[in-house]
Amino acid sequence: MNNENLSQDVVTTNDEPPPSTEEPASKTQASSIPAAIPQPRTNPKWNDWRWQIRNRIRTFNDLIEFFPSLRANTGISRVAEKYPMAITPYYASLIKSTDLSDPVYQMAVPQGQELFAPDFLHADPLEEEEDMPVPGLVHRYRDRALLMATTMCSMYCRHCTRKRVAGYQESCIGVPQLEAITNYLRAHPEIKDVIISGGDPLTMSTSLLERILAAVRSVTSVDIIRLGTRVPVVLPQRITTELTTMLSKYHPVWINTHFNHPNEITPEAIAACAKLANAGLPIGNQTVLLRGINDSPQVMEELCRGLVKMRVRPYYLFQCDLVRGVEHFRTPISRGIEIMEYLRGRLSGLAIPTYVVDTPHGGGKIPVLPNYIISSSPSHTVLRNFEGMIVNYPEPMEPMPRVPPSTSARSGSHGVWEVAAGHSSSITPSGTHRQKRRAARKLQRGEAAQTHPEFNLLLESLMSEGGG
Ligand SMILES: *Cc1c(COP(=O)(O)O)cnc(C)c1O
Ligand code: SF4
């Protein structure tokens, strides 16, 4: 690979300059024109995705030109200064009313509450930066890694988990960074699944994206490539035959998209998903549970039904992360459990997502379900179904043989499974006062190599911290 910067490529492949953030004087007069559907769909360039990107709503002035009724809402520009705004004309056209009753409005237009920053909210609650062995690659789960290809999205979701990166500076990874990532993947053959994410990788030019796919595909230990993208929802025009033809050269490639509400399922979105599916790209969906948008069992049912109809498999339902700027979108976890209770029994398993809480401090995704196990004994497990019927499942007459302890325990892979299988007898937190005191006493008794140069320093710090 040469030393050319990938991010320059994205600029040179644009056939027109990026939209100006300056408001031309003549346009400010437009506010006297009554509210209408923004940028009429009859515009000859409507179906050109680059036109959609160039004409995104980026400033308060752009916004009130589309929606003059928002003129009095001057707080919007203050929020947009902190968290960038971008709305494609297409997505803006899905806004039916400019108030909080409209889910698309809520997901796209900044609100004053985004500036509310209680101290339990963080810029990077999942601690992704801590799990980055090389810039732009998050390696948290043994067999999977997440590649942040760009910081740009076509629409900046107000509820974004990566508010800290999305949109501040619209740029994509450069050649040296891609090379470092590829080298890391080669050195870690346990990584079988690479998720190309961002930002939104489908905002990149097809040729640029292809270079990333080709680089990842060149690592023979990688089995599958996934693309995380909201483009089918906010910029369906991007799903061109040129794109799907390119993607299908790197199979197996999977798509994960992000529909949150039935109002996003439009003829355009349906056509985009059909193109992807027809190119052999299986599509999963990741929904974020959002207060006042989709936190109702009926809305979620309608969404999931709509998704399977367009061959999109509901994959995850995410509890809203503890991200700074999204407090007004959070629901209690109980709301998610309530929704899962409702869906099971009403919908095919194919249409039911897994509800997960992506936990703070990099705890990762934890699935949460209503409790279905009522009780258990060695001979019976008592279960309940969605209707409340209680039934017992008689366990096998012959007890299960025990696996001999620790024969198959793999080093470096420790979890609750190892404890359950008898390979490990406990999982103990290391940071408690008691554990520190124990470690310090062990050191004092000379159970550690006292010749180690750092021994005394370590001992001192353990004693001062653990004393008490
Ligand atoms: C969610 C996530 C993955 C993928 O997880 P799956 O459960 O396989 O979809 C990988 N890496 C990171 C850092 C993630 O947050
Ligand atoms: S498309 Fe994804 S990364 Fe981009 S703003 Fe929306 S949630 Fe964030």
mmCIF file of C-alpha atoms and ligand atoms in Angstrom, residues 128 138 140-141 144-146 193 195 226 286 315-316 358 365, ligand 1:
data_model
loop_
_atom_site.group_PDB
_atom_site.id
_atom_site.type_symbol
_atom_site.label_atom_id
_atom_site.label_comp_id
_atom_site.label_asym_id
_atom_site.label_seq_id
_atom_site.Cartn_x
_atom_site.Cartn_y
_atom_site.Cartn_z
ATOM 1 C CA GLU A 128 -13.848 1.583 24.190
ATOM 2 C CA VAL A 138 -11.570 -2.060 19.632
ATOM 3 C CA ARG A 140 -12.866 -6.510 23.706
ATOM 4 C CA TYR A 141 -14.212 -9.963 22.938
ATOM 5 C CA ARG A 144 -14.279 -10.264 17.490
ATOM 6 C CA ALA A 145 -12.940 -6.783 16.843
ATOM 7 C CA LEU A 146 -14.553 -3.509 15.920
ATOM 8 C CA ASP A 193 -15.118 -11.570 12.996
ATOM 9 C CA ILE A 195 -17.059 -5.338 12.459
ATOM 10 C CA ARG A 226 -19.729 -7.188 9.367
ATOM 11 C CA GLN A 286 -29.826 -3.205 16.332
ATOM 12 C CA TYR A 315 -30.723 -8.882 16.388
ATOM 13 C CA TYR A 316 -30.272 -6.702 19.468
ATOM 14 C CA ASP A 358 -23.944 -2.864 27.292
ATOM 15 C CA LYS A 365 -23.126 -6.816 26.552
HETATM 16 C C1 LIG B 1 -20.959 -5.238 20.308
HETATM 17 C C2 LIG B 1 -19.551 -5.384 20.095
HETATM 18 C C3 LIG B 1 -19.039 -6.445 19.342
HETATM 19 C C4 LIG B 1 -19.916 -7.465 18.661
HETATM 20 O O1 LIG B 1 -20.681 -8.195 19.534
HETATM 21 P P1 LIG B 1 -21.704 -9.273 19.006
HETATM 22 O O2 LIG B 1 -22.398 -9.704 20.232
HETATM 23 O O3 LIG B 1 -20.910 -10.348 18.369
HETATM 24 O O4 LIG B 1 -22.595 -8.613 18.016
HETATM 25 C C5 LIG B 1 -17.683 -6.533 19.200
HETATM 26 N N1 LIG B 1 -16.844 -5.652 19.786
HETATM 27 C C6 LIG B 1 -17.321 -4.625 20.517
HETATM 28 C C7 LIG B 1 -16.353 -3.698 21.155
HETATM 29 C C8 LIG B 1 -18.689 -4.455 20.690
HETATM 30 O O5 LIG B 1 -19.134 -3.420 21.413
#
